[in-house]
């Protein structure tokens, strides 16, 4: 009996399949793959920084929306015309399996910082482009494979199936892409990245709808596993993509400045390295989010508790600002909402910021009465919400305005996706999100994130 | 381990489109396209795949609308999967037929009419819980579509009120039985190709449920058809009509008329008779295959309670006995194959006048509630490597056998299979299928191997026909949050 030769890291496939659904991610596979590492640039020279960096909140207007800002754009992709719509891989085609079997390096803050460490040169960006060129099809293949493991009836749901075929279409397009060699190639490559990123920027409402329709076919645990996996993979893909796009724009802007004869601003520190803000002030972020949430709360419910921000450390760290933004907003929304609902609006929401031992932390403490025992287990379940159960998911939730404040989540407010998604974001780089409920009093929500100091980052 | 089935998938791919397979191996080396296509693609225009046609690796699913239909009409299925099948015992079938009036016949028709969709629905639901990728396998998809059509047809069939309605219904059922005779080969090929996508335990459980349910539906259908035909025959006789005279206007029997038949069930089936019939059949198969003179195939000696009888469906019991005797005979002949060559007659250890092969001993034991049949052979035992997998429907070591399904289009898993199925072609299905038949009525099949010597196979079946059908509902997937 012939046994096919196959890559050594592939264990009995069906075990791996079942196992990958149980593990939170298979991105933690640290096998060395055949993708080349990034060429390390020369750290000593500085780079022109005019035109950027904007503070973390106000990106240049032509920058691509990082990580799913919630404008709903349904882009019909003209360049995918080669593939008929709704195409899916045939059963016998093994190319998905082959790509999906390739190991990937995990995405860490170090790695992302590494790509953006000044000085930024064309050669480094080109190397990054070539690296992405090889890695992205693998990531898309893993997405497709994830959908293929769903029960048949679940993936047949039109909402989910549309996403499945969309990922497959992108995968096929990427496979046919030529290598990136020249400046023109690079521009075309970035244009394609932008296009693909936009096309899939707003998938969560469809996913939520799809799973709502399939609730009879898939239990909460299986659904949770799938969605955690999907969101984790999606974050990874978008980080890589958005980082490259941002770096490309940074470099282009810098070069334009140089050509126009403006001197090199002596900024040895460039605050923004692609999508990573190296001097993110945690307290500022918290204050800004809290203000927004408070305003929205007042708008929706007519009243909102006050808040205090307790920050002795002046914590600053490197992080992806929109991630932080999203998680904080989720935490604060729940706190403010609970305060108003329980009638304890007079008590302010206390927010504490801390830093130490390589971590930063935020504690949000509210007096909203806590979470009742019977629903405590389910707060991190997808599609679980204490908002009234709507028979028809299409109907807008009553507190849509409240939900609209966070960029990510407008269309899915009230569908119970916010908290579990926030946890995936928090845990992505090794952080954590915990909720302690003191019944009768309120909740303490702890967010912990890894902290890489900027000085350390520069030494990479 | 899954390499073999992966091989099977690739082999199937190449049998479907050779170009695609060659392109596949080319792609293994360089994921990027060639330079000539690069120029076109760099312009951001539509890129074409050089070489293989796109359709072999990509299938264009039906339009979004029909997908929507398929998903949303599943609610109809949900209504049926929520119902439990109404299971019967052999005794009930027999008692039903004993005093068969027109009213009872029509009741039977309506029972079958309502049972078939429920049982089909549970199995369709089983399909739906396979991973999506397994569901796109063309063979499994074909069975799935067949089942959906049948489900739809039977659930829409209007209630039966007269004998004419019943005749129409029986015609429908017969057509359906015929159409579904391709299910077993298709399922066989499908699960073989999906072996690396679903765990072996899942596949075995899936196949077992599929086949048990299939037998149950066929049993109900065939029983009703047999009763209807026998009723009609008796009605003709009663009215003095000849066989050729039609009576399409006769939609109701005269009042008080009753027939006394029990369809495909036998209340006093003789165990020894069936064993002897099967033995003769098996002997003739092997004699044909190996060109032996008649009477030289391994003899089957029947001992024990040779007068035992029991209530059963003879076709089912025959299948099990037939499979076991085939295995036994085949192994015995293979073990002593040297004796087949007449040149080496001098080396043969047997004395003249003694049979060429050691006999196969079949022992019948009848207790109050059970029949046990033991088939003992001296065929050398079962290969220890295969031993853990003899009851499995799909295993890499059997992958080669499952490939044989490509050559048969229809299979009904009966002894009197028509010529479409070569009797000695091995699919690796015989034992698992026998297990299905036995378990259906609450019995069992067990096998014990004496390495180097032979095999003892035990069939145990309930004797009195008072055991309820052993079919399962669909797997509850949403019950627990495990």
Short mmCIF file of C-alpha atoms in Angstrom, two decimals, chain A:
data_model
loop_
_atom_site.label_atom_id
_atom_site.label_comp_id
_atom_site.label_asym_id
_atom_site.label_seq_id
_atom_site.Cartn_x
_atom_site.Cartn_y
_atom_site.Cartn_z
CA UNK A 1 0.00 0.00 0.00
CA UNK A 2 1.49 3.31 -1.03
CA UNK A 3 1.60 5.93 1.65
CA UNK A 4 1.73 9.42 0.26
CA UNK A 5 4.71 11.43 1.30
CA UNK A 6 3.49 14.41 3.13
CA UNK A 7 5.02 17.21 5.19
CA UNK A 8 6.28 16.01 8.49
CA UNK A 9 4.26 18.37 10.60
CA UNK A 10 0.99 16.96 9.37
CA UNK A 11 -0.45 14.53 11.86
CA UNK A 12 -3.45 12.31 11.20
CA UNK A 13 -5.56 14.87 9.41
CA UNK A 14 -8.88 14.20 11.07
CA UNK A 15 -7.30 14.52 14.49
CA UNK A 16 -5.76 17.77 13.50
CA UNK A 17 -9.09 19.02 12.20
CA UNK A 18 -10.91 18.19 15.39
CA UNK A 19 -8.04 19.49 17.43
CA UNK A 20 -7.85 22.79 15.66
CA UNK A 21 -11.45 23.45 16.49
CA UNK A 22 -10.71 22.96 20.16
CA UNK A 23 -7.56 24.99 20.32
CA UNK A 24 -7.99 28.69 20.21
CA UNK A 25 -5.72 29.11 17.26
CA UNK A 26 -3.31 27.17 15.15
CA UNK A 27 -1.33 30.30 14.57
CA UNK A 28 0.72 29.45 17.62
CA UNK A 29 2.54 26.85 15.65
CA UNK A 30 6.09 28.04 15.81
CA UNK A 31 7.52 25.77 13.17
CA UNK A 32 9.85 27.45 10.78
CA UNK A 33 8.26 27.58 7.43
CA UNK A 34 9.85 28.24 4.09
CA UNK A 35 8.90 31.93 4.07
CA UNK A 36 11.93 34.13 4.32
CA UNK A 37 12.41 36.39 7.24
CA UNK A 38 12.36 40.09 6.85
CA UNK A 39 15.61 41.75 6.05
CA UNK A 40 16.70 43.79 9.03
CA UNK A 41 17.24 47.37 8.12
CA UNK A 42 19.82 49.77 9.29
CA UNK A 43 18.73 51.16 12.63
CA UNK A 44 21.06 54.07 12.90
CA UNK A 45 19.77 56.47 10.31
CA UNK A 46 16.56 58.29 10.83
CA UNK A 47 13.67 58.69 8.56
CA UNK A 48 11.70 61.62 7.39
CA UNK A 49 8.51 61.84 9.35
CA UNK A 50 6.69 64.78 7.87
CA UNK A 51 3.09 64.29 7.18
CA UNK A 52 2.75 61.72 9.88
CA UNK A 53 2.43 60.51 12.52
CA UNK A 54 -0.94 61.72 13.50
CA UNK A 55 -1.97 61.09 17.05
CA UNK A 56 -3.58 57.76 17.41
CA UNK A 57 -7.09 58.99 17.02
CA UNK A 58 -6.94 61.15 13.95
CA UNK A 59 -5.41 59.25 11.14
CA UNK A 60 -4.87 60.97 7.82
CA UNK A 61 -8.15 60.92 6.00
CA UNK A 62 -6.93 58.84 3.12
CA UNK A 63 -5.53 56.14 5.34
CA UNK A 64 -7.45 52.91 5.12
CA UNK A 65 -9.77 52.38 8.04
CA UNK A 66 -7.75 50.25 10.39
CA UNK A 67 -9.29 47.05 11.48
CA UNK A 68 -12.87 47.41 10.57
CA UNK A 69 -14.13 50.85 11.21
CA UNK A 70 -17.75 50.55 10.84
CA UNK A 71 -18.71 52.02 7.58
CA UNK A 72 -20.74 49.53 5.76
CA UNK A 73 -19.28 49.22 2.34
CA UNK A 74 -20.29 46.48 0.07
CA UNK A 75 -17.63 46.56 -2.57
CA UNK A 76 -18.24 44.48 -5.60
CA UNK A 77 -14.85 43.38 -6.62
CA UNK A 78 -14.38 43.87 -10.33
CA UNK A 79 -11.12 41.99 -10.56
CA UNK A 80 -12.65 38.80 -9.36
CA UNK A 81 -14.61 38.60 -12.56
CA UNK A 82 -12.48 35.66 -13.62
CA UNK A 83 -14.13 33.46 -11.06
CA UNK A 84 -17.86 32.91 -11.42
CA UNK A 85 -19.80 34.24 -8.46
CA UNK A 86 -20.43 31.88 -5.58
CA UNK A 87 -17.67 29.55 -6.61
CA UNK A 88 -16.49 27.13 -4.06
CA UNK A 89 -13.64 24.64 -4.11
CA UNK A 90 -14.60 21.29 -5.54
CA UNK A 91 -14.30 18.29 -3.29
CA UNK A 92 -11.42 16.82 -5.22
CA UNK A 93 -9.24 19.88 -5.44
CA UNK A 94 -6.52 19.50 -2.85
CA UNK A 95 -5.00 22.93 -3.17
CA UNK A 96 -6.86 24.32 -0.19
CA UNK A 97 -5.61 21.49 1.98
CA UNK A 98 -2.09 21.94 0.78
CA UNK A 99 -1.97 25.62 1.54
CA UNK A 100 -3.84 25.29 4.77
CA UNK A 101 -1.35 22.69 5.96
CA UNK A 102 1.53 25.14 5.84
CA UNK A 103 2.66 26.43 9.17
CA UNK A 104 2.65 30.11 9.95
CA UNK A 105 4.63 32.25 12.27
CA UNK A 106 2.48 33.76 14.96
CA UNK A 107 1.83 37.46 14.80
CA UNK A 108 3.35 39.26 17.73
CA UNK A 109 3.81 42.89 18.55
CA UNK A 110 7.53 42.40 18.15
CA UNK A 111 7.08 41.13 14.66
CA UNK A 112 4.82 43.97 13.65
CA UNK A 113 7.12 46.53 15.18
CA UNK A 114 10.01 44.92 13.43
CA UNK A 115 8.46 45.53 10.05
CA UNK A 116 7.98 49.18 10.81
CA UNK A 117 11.16 50.03 12.63
CA UNK A 118 12.76 53.10 11.15
CA UNK A 119 14.43 53.67 8.86
CA UNK A 120 11.84 52.53 6.42
CA UNK A 121 13.28 51.77 3.03
CA UNK A 122 11.92 50.60 -0.22
CA UNK A 123 13.88 47.41 -0.01
CA UNK A 124 12.49 46.49 3.36
CA UNK A 125 8.99 47.24 2.27
CA UNK A 126 9.52 45.16 -0.81
CA UNK A 127 10.76 42.29 1.29
CA UNK A 128 7.68 42.64 3.45
CA UNK A 129 5.49 42.63 0.36
CA UNK A 130 7.09 39.45 -0.88
CA UNK A 131 6.63 37.88 2.49
CA UNK A 132 2.96 38.82 2.55
CA UNK A 133 2.58 37.56 -0.96
CA UNK A 134 3.49 34.09 0.23
CA UNK A 135 1.74 34.21 3.54
CA UNK A 136 -1.66 35.62 2.72
CA UNK A 137 -2.85 32.76 0.49
CA UNK A 138 -2.01 30.39 3.30
CA UNK A 139 -4.06 32.43 5.72
CA UNK A 140 -7.00 32.61 3.35
CA UNK A 141 -6.79 28.86 2.79
CA UNK A 142 -7.03 28.34 6.53
CA UNK A 143 -10.12 30.52 6.59
CA UNK A 144 -11.71 28.44 3.87
CA UNK A 145 -10.80 25.26 5.68
CA UNK A 146 -12.37 26.54 8.87
CA UNK A 147 -15.68 26.97 7.09
CA UNK A 148 -15.39 23.53 5.58
CA UNK A 149 -15.43 22.01 9.03
CA UNK A 150 -18.80 23.48 9.88
CA UNK A 151 -21.73 21.09 9.67
CA UNK A 152 -23.15 20.93 6.21
CA UNK A 153 -26.41 22.58 7.03
CA UNK A 154 -24.74 25.47 8.82
CA UNK A 155 -22.44 26.42 5.99
CA UNK A 156 -25.35 26.13 3.61
CA UNK A 157 -26.85 29.21 5.22
CA UNK A 158 -26.61 31.93 2.58
CA UNK A 159 -24.96 34.45 4.90
CA UNK A 160 -22.20 32.08 5.91
CA UNK A 161 -21.88 30.57 2.47
CA UNK A 162 -21.38 33.99 0.93
CA UNK A 163 -18.47 34.59 3.27
CA UNK A 164 -17.05 31.16 2.53
CA UNK A 165 -17.09 31.79 -1.20
CA UNK A 166 -15.71 35.30 -0.70
CA UNK A 167 -12.69 33.93 1.14
CA UNK A 168 -12.22 31.33 -1.52
CA UNK A 169 -12.39 33.93 -4.27
CA UNK A 170 -9.70 35.97 -2.55
CA UNK A 171 -7.59 32.88 -2.12
CA UNK A 172 -7.81 32.06 -5.80
CA UNK A 173 -6.99 35.62 -6.74
CA UNK A 174 -3.94 35.60 -4.53
CA UNK A 175 -2.66 32.36 -5.92
CA UNK A 176 -2.58 33.86 -9.36
CA UNK A 177 -0.81 37.02 -8.28
CA UNK A 178 2.64 37.48 -9.74
CA UNK A 179 5.59 38.10 -7.49
CA UNK A 180 6.28 41.57 -6.31
CA UNK A 181 9.54 42.82 -7.77
CA UNK A 182 9.34 46.41 -8.78
CA UNK A 183 7.91 49.63 -7.51
CA UNK A 184 4.96 49.22 -9.86
CA UNK A 185 4.34 45.73 -8.56
CA UNK A 186 4.44 47.13 -5.07
CA UNK A 187 1.83 49.76 -5.87
CA UNK A 188 -0.41 47.24 -7.55
CA UNK A 189 0.05 44.91 -4.63
CA UNK A 190 -0.98 47.55 -2.13
CA UNK A 191 -3.96 48.48 -4.25
CA UNK A 192 -5.03 44.87 -4.20
CA UNK A 193 -4.56 44.68 -0.46
CA UNK A 194 -6.77 47.71 0.00
CA UNK A 195 -9.40 46.29 -2.27
CA UNK A 196 -9.48 42.91 -0.58
CA UNK A 197 -9.45 44.44 2.84
CA UNK A 198 -12.37 46.69 2.04
CA UNK A 199 -14.40 43.90 0.55
CA UNK A 200 -14.25 41.98 3.79
CA UNK A 201 -14.27 44.85 6.23
CA UNK A 202 -17.76 44.35 7.47
CA UNK A 203 -18.55 40.69 7.72
CA UNK A 204 -19.72 40.40 11.29
CA UNK A 205 -23.37 41.37 10.79
CA UNK A 206 -23.75 38.71 8.13
CA UNK A 207 -22.06 36.16 10.35
CA UNK A 208 -24.27 37.09 13.27
CA UNK A 209 -27.35 36.79 11.12
CA UNK A 210 -26.21 33.47 9.75
CA UNK A 211 -25.61 31.98 13.15
CA UNK A 212 -28.86 33.32 14.43
CA UNK A 213 -30.65 31.46 11.67
CA UNK A 214 -28.68 28.34 12.45
CA UNK A 215 -29.23 28.39 16.16
CA UNK A 216 -31.28 25.21 15.93
CA UNK A 217 -28.41 23.37 14.26
CA UNK A 218 -25.37 24.43 16.20
CA UNK A 219 -24.95 24.61 19.93
CA UNK A 220 -23.43 27.52 21.78
CA UNK A 221 -20.15 25.77 22.47
CA UNK A 222 -19.47 24.79 18.86
CA UNK A 223 -20.54 28.21 17.69
CA UNK A 224 -18.26 29.86 20.22
CA UNK A 225 -15.31 27.78 19.15
CA UNK A 226 -15.85 28.56 15.50
CA UNK A 227 -16.34 32.26 16.01
CA UNK A 228 -13.33 32.60 18.29
CA UNK A 229 -11.24 30.89 15.68
CA UNK A 230 -12.67 32.96 12.85
CA UNK A 231 -12.21 36.27 14.62
CA UNK A 232 -8.71 35.41 15.71
CA UNK A 233 -7.72 34.49 12.16
CA UNK A 234 -9.37 37.57 10.83
CA UNK A 235 -7.55 39.85 13.22
CA UNK A 236 -4.26 38.25 12.23
CA UNK A 237 -4.90 38.70 8.54
CA UNK A 238 -5.99 42.28 8.87
CA UNK A 239 -3.06 43.19 11.08
CA UNK A 240 -0.62 41.99 8.48
CA UNK A 241 -2.48 43.65 5.68
CA UNK A 242 -3.14 46.95 7.38
CA UNK A 243 0.40 47.19 8.68
CA UNK A 244 1.78 46.85 5.20
CA UNK A 245 -0.64 49.34 3.74
CA UNK A 246 0.10 51.86 6.47
CA UNK A 247 3.85 51.45 6.09
CA UNK A 248 3.56 51.85 2.37
CA UNK A 249 1.66 55.08 2.77
CA UNK A 250 4.11 56.31 5.34
CA UNK A 251 7.00 55.62 3.03
CA UNK A 252 5.30 57.17 0.06
CA UNK A 253 4.46 60.29 2.02
CA UNK A 254 7.99 60.52 3.35
CA UNK A 255 9.48 60.15 -0.11
CA UNK A 256 7.18 62.80 -1.49
CA UNK A 257 8.31 65.15 1.22
CA UNK A 258 11.91 64.42 0.38
CA UNK A 259 11.36 65.02 -3.31
CA UNK A 260 9.71 68.29 -2.60
CA UNK A 261 12.82 69.36 -0.87
CA UNK A 262 11.45 69.66 2.63
CA UNK A 263 14.21 68.81 4.98
CA UNK A 264 14.22 65.74 7.02
CA UNK A 265 12.53 66.53 10.27
CA UNK A 266 14.93 65.41 12.89
CA UNK A 267 12.49 62.99 14.34
CA UNK A 268 14.47 60.10 15.56
CA UNK A 269 11.27 59.00 17.20
CA UNK A 270 8.49 58.26 14.92
CA UNK A 271 5.49 57.68 17.02
CA UNK A 272 3.50 55.67 14.55
CA UNK A 273 5.07 52.61 13.02
CA UNK A 274 2.49 51.51 10.57
CA UNK A 275 -0.54 50.75 12.66
CA UNK A 276 1.27 50.52 15.95
CA UNK A 277 1.32 53.52 18.16
CA UNK A 278 4.55 53.37 20.11
CA UNK A 279 3.61 56.01 22.62
CA UNK A 280 0.05 55.14 23.35
CA UNK A 281 -1.09 56.76 26.55
CA UNK A 282 -3.44 54.41 28.26
CA UNK A 283 -5.06 57.05 30.42
CA UNK A 284 -5.75 59.28 27.42
CA UNK A 285 -7.32 56.40 25.56
CA UNK A 286 -9.46 55.52 28.55
CA UNK A 287 -10.59 59.11 29.04
CA UNK A 288 -11.49 59.53 25.42
CA UNK A 289 -13.46 56.28 25.28
CA UNK A 290 -15.22 57.04 28.53
CA UNK A 291 -16.28 60.43 27.31
CA UNK A 292 -17.72 58.99 24.18
CA UNK A 293 -19.56 56.26 26.00
CA UNK A 294 -20.89 58.71 28.52
CA UNK A 295 -22.21 60.99 25.80
CA UNK A 296 -23.87 58.16 23.99
CA UNK A 297 -25.34 56.85 27.21
CA UNK A 298 -26.85 60.20 27.95
CA UNK A 299 -28.24 60.38 24.46
CA UNK A 300 -29.85 56.98 24.67
CA UNK A 301 -31.02 56.74 28.23
CA UNK A 302 -31.22 60.36 29.22
CA UNK A 303 -28.76 59.90 32.00
CA UNK A 304 -25.26 58.70 32.53
CA UNK A 305 -23.01 58.16 35.51
CA UNK A 306 -19.89 60.18 35.98
CA UNK A 307 -16.51 58.53 35.72
CA UNK A 308 -13.14 58.91 37.30
CA UNK A 309 -9.79 57.91 35.83
CA UNK A 310 -7.14 57.03 38.33
CA UNK A 311 -3.73 56.99 36.75
CA UNK A 312 -0.54 57.39 38.78
CA UNK A 313 1.85 55.79 36.39
CA UNK A 314 1.34 57.77 33.23
CA UNK A 315 1.42 54.45 31.44
CA UNK A 316 2.58 54.56 27.87
CA UNK A 317 3.08 51.52 25.74
CA UNK A 318 3.12 50.13 22.22
CA UNK A 319 -0.15 48.83 20.97
CA UNK A 320 -2.57 48.86 18.10
CA UNK A 321 -4.81 51.74 19.00
CA UNK A 322 -8.09 50.60 17.48
CA UNK A 323 -7.88 47.28 19.31
CA UNK A 324 -7.52 49.06 22.60
CA UNK A 325 -10.25 51.44 21.65
CA UNK A 326 -12.67 48.62 20.92
CA UNK A 327 -12.05 46.64 24.06
CA UNK A 328 -12.24 49.70 26.31
CA UNK A 329 -15.46 50.80 24.73
CA UNK A 330 -17.01 47.38 25.25
CA UNK A 331 -16.04 47.32 28.89
CA UNK A 332 -17.27 50.84 29.46
CA UNK A 333 -20.53 50.32 27.63
CA UNK A 334 -21.43 47.48 29.93
CA UNK A 335 -20.45 49.46 32.99
CA UNK A 336 -22.44 52.54 32.05
CA UNK A 337 -25.39 50.49 30.87
CA UNK A 338 -25.50 48.55 34.12
CA UNK A 339 -25.25 51.71 36.17
CA UNK A 340 -28.19 53.29 34.41
CA UNK A 341 -30.33 50.13 34.40
CA UNK A 342 -29.86 49.49 38.07
CA UNK A 343 -30.67 53.02 39.00
CA UNK A 344 -27.32 53.73 40.64
CA UNK A 345 -26.45 56.53 38.30
CA UNK A 346 -25.20 58.62 41.15
CA UNK A 347 -22.24 56.32 41.68
CA UNK A 348 -19.51 57.03 39.22
CA UNK A 349 -17.75 54.44 37.21
CA UNK A 350 -14.24 54.12 38.57
CA UNK A 351 -11.50 53.40 36.09
CA UNK A 352 -8.00 52.60 37.26
CA UNK A 353 -4.92 52.41 35.09
CA UNK A 354 -1.84 50.51 36.15
CA UNK A 355 1.48 49.42 34.78
CA UNK A 356 4.15 47.06 35.95
CA UNK A 357 6.04 43.85 35.30
CA UNK A 358 5.80 44.19 31.56
CA UNK A 359 2.03 44.58 31.56
CA UNK A 360 -0.47 47.39 31.58
CA UNK A 361 -3.88 47.01 33.11
CA UNK A 362 -7.21 48.77 33.25
CA UNK A 363 -9.88 48.07 35.87
CA UNK A 364 -13.39 49.32 35.28
CA UNK A 365 -15.50 49.23 38.39
CA UNK A 366 -19.18 49.94 38.30
CA UNK A 367 -22.01 49.90 40.81
CA UNK A 368 -24.52 48.39 38.49
CA UNK A 369 -25.63 45.52 40.72
CA UNK A 370 -23.49 42.77 39.29
CA UNK A 371 -24.34 39.89 36.98
CA UNK A 372 -26.90 37.39 38.20
CA UNK A 373 -25.49 33.95 38.89
CA UNK A 374 -27.45 32.14 36.21
CA UNK A 375 -26.18 34.26 33.34
CA UNK A 376 -22.62 34.65 34.54
CA UNK A 377 -21.48 31.57 32.62
CA UNK A 378 -22.96 32.88 29.44
CA UNK A 379 -21.68 36.43 29.24
CA UNK A 380 -18.93 35.35 26.87
CA UNK A 381 -21.26 33.35 24.66
CA UNK A 382 -21.81 34.70 21.22
CA UNK A 383 -25.34 35.81 20.46
CA UNK A 384 -26.19 35.96 24.11
CA UNK A 385 -27.55 39.28 25.12
CA UNK A 386 -29.61 40.54 27.96
CA UNK A 387 -31.41 42.72 25.48
CA UNK A 388 -34.79 41.25 24.73
CA UNK A 389 -34.64 38.32 22.38
CA UNK A 390 -35.71 39.45 18.97
CA UNK A 391 -37.45 36.98 16.78
CA UNK A 392 -36.29 38.80 13.72
CA UNK A 393 -32.64 39.72 13.77
CA UNK A 394 -33.16 42.27 11.07
CA UNK A 395 -35.01 44.60 13.41
CA UNK A 396 -32.75 47.32 14.79
CA UNK A 397 -32.13 46.97 18.49
CA UNK A 398 -33.62 49.56 20.76
CA UNK A 399 -30.32 50.92 21.91
CA UNK A 400 -28.73 51.14 18.51
CA UNK A 401 -27.60 54.65 19.14
CA UNK A 402 -25.72 53.54 22.20
CA UNK A 403 -24.08 50.80 20.24
CA UNK A 404 -23.16 53.06 17.38
CA UNK A 405 -20.53 54.86 19.31
CA UNK A 406 -17.93 52.22 18.83
CA UNK A 407 -16.68 52.15 15.32
CA UNK A 408 -16.52 48.44 15.04
CA UNK A 409 -19.87 47.40 16.15
CA UNK A 410 -22.66 49.59 14.93
CA UNK A 411 -24.62 47.07 12.90
CA UNK A 412 -24.23 44.34 15.45
CA UNK A 413 -25.17 46.20 18.57
CA UNK A 414 -27.46 44.21 20.76
CA UNK A 415 -26.63 40.91 19.12
CA UNK A 416 -24.39 39.72 21.88
CA UNK A 417 -21.13 39.72 19.97
CA UNK A 418 -19.42 42.60 21.68
CA UNK A 419 -17.98 41.01 24.79
CA UNK A 420 -16.72 37.74 23.31
CA UNK A 421 -15.14 39.63 20.44
CA UNK A 422 -13.52 42.05 22.85
CA UNK A 423 -12.01 39.12 24.65
CA UNK A 424 -10.52 37.74 21.45
CA UNK A 425 -8.99 41.14 20.74
CA UNK A 426 -7.65 41.40 24.26
CA UNK A 427 -6.10 37.95 24.17
CA UNK A 428 -4.65 38.28 20.72
CA UNK A 429 -1.24 39.55 21.79
CA UNK A 430 -1.31 37.67 25.05
CA UNK A 431 -3.54 39.88 27.15
CA UNK A 432 -6.64 38.95 29.07
CA UNK A 433 -10.14 40.12 29.93
CA UNK A 434 -11.80 39.02 33.15
CA UNK A 435 -15.07 39.90 34.75
CA UNK A 436 -15.64 39.59 38.45
CA UNK A 437 -19.19 40.10 39.55
CA UNK A 438 -20.17 41.06 43.06
CA UNK A 439 -23.82 40.38 43.11
CA UNK A 440 -25.78 43.19 44.62
CA UNK A 441 -22.98 45.66 44.19
CA UNK A 442 -21.41 45.74 40.75
CA UNK A 443 -18.77 44.38 38.43
CA UNK A 444 -15.03 44.71 38.19
CA UNK A 445 -13.72 44.17 34.70
CA UNK A 446 -9.97 43.66 34.34
CA UNK A 447 -8.14 44.23 31.10
CA UNK A 448 -4.48 43.29 30.94
CA UNK A 449 -2.26 43.86 27.95
CA UNK A 450 1.41 43.20 27.29
CA UNK A 451 3.58 46.22 27.35
CA UNK A 452 6.61 46.55 25.16
CA UNK A 453 8.43 49.72 25.88
CA UNK A 454 9.38 51.76 22.94
CA UNK A 455 13.07 51.72 23.81
CA UNK A 456 13.08 47.99 23.84
CA UNK A 457 11.29 47.92 20.55
CA UNK A 458 13.92 50.06 18.90
CA UNK A 459 16.62 47.63 19.79
CA UNK A 460 15.15 44.87 17.64
#
